[in-house]
Coordinates of C-alpha atoms in Angstrom, one line a residue:
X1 CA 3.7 -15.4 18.5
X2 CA 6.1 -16.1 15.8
X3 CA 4.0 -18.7 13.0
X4 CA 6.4 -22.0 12.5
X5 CA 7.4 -23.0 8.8
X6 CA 4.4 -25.2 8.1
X7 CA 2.2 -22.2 8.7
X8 CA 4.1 -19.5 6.6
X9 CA 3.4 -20.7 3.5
X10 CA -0.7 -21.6 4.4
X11 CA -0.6 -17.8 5.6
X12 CA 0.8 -16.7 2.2
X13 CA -1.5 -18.6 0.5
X14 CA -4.5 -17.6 2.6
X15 CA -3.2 -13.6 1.2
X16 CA -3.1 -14.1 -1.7
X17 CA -6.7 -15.9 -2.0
X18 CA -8.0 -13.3 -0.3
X19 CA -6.3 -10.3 -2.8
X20 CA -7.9 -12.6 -5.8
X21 CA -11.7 -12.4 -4.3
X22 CA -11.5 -8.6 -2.9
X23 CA -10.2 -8.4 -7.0
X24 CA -12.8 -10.1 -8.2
X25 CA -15.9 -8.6 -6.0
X26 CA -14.8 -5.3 -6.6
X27 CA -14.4 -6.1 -10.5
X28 CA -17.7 -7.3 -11.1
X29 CA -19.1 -5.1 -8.9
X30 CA -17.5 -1.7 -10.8
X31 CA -15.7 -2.4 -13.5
X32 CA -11.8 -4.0 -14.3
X33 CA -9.6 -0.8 -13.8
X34 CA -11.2 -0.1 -10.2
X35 CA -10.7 -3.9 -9.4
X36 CA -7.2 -3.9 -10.7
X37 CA -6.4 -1.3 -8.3
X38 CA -8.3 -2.0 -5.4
X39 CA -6.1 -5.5 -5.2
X40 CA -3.0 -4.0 -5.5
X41 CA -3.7 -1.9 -2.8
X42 CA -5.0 -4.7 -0.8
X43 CA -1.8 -6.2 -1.4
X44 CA 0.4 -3.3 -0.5
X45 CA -1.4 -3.1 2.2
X46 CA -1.2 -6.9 3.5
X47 CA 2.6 -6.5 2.9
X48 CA 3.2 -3.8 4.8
X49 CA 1.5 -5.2 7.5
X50 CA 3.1 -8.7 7.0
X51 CA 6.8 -6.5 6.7
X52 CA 6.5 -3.2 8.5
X53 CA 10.5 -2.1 8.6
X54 CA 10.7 -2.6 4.5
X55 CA 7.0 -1.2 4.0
X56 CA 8.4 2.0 6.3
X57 CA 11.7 1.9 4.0
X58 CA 10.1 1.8 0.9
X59 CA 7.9 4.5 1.8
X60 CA 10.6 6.8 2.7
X61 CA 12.2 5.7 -1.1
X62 CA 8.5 6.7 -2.6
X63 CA 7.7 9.9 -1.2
X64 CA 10.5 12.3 -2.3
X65 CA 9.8 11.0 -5.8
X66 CA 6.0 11.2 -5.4
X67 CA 5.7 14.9 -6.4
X68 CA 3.7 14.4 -9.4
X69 CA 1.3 12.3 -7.0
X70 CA 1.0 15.3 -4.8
X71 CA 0.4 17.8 -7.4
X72 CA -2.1 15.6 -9.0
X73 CA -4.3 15.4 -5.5
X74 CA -3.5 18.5 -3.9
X75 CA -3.6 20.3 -7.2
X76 CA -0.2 22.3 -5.9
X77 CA -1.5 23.4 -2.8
X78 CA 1.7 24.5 -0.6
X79 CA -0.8 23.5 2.3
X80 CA -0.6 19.8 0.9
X81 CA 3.2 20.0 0.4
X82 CA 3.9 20.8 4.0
X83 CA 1.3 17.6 5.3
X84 CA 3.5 15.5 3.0
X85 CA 6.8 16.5 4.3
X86 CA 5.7 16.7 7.6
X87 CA 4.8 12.9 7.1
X88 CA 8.1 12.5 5.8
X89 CA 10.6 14.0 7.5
X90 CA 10.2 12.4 11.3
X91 CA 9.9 8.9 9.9
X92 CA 13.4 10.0 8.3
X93 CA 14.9 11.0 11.1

């Protein structure tokens, strides 16, 4: 069901609310950098949803550039590599 104009903006609103509180439960609940980062992931993730053909475009944009990501959390495991690429390369296609 495609939302009419009226409700577009109430739904954008209703987002962004809800990014603020997981922010601020998560804040006082840990502290200000875990927070921080929860919320933009939250809203990351809440865009994607909202816009999946730019969130699967900007994905393919990210990963090639996302080596030092990789490294970081796979600590150069060629294992890791290949899972990333293999991610990558039919969503490319």
């Amino acid at each position: 069901m495609i939302p009419s104009r009226s409700q577009v903006p109430r739904e954008n609103l209703i987002f962004v609310l809800l990014t603020i509180a997981v922010f601020l439960v998560i804040n006082f609940s840990n502290s200000f950098q875990v927070g921080f980062f929860s919320a933009v992931i939250f809203f990351c993730l809440g865009f994607a949803y909202k816009y999946p053909r730019k969130a699967l475009w900007e994905f393919l944009i990210y990963l090639p550039f996302s080596g030092t990501v990789t490294y970081w959390i796979g600590n150069g495991s060629t294992l890791f590599i290949f899972l990333k690429d293999a991610l990558y390369f039919p969503a490319l296609m």
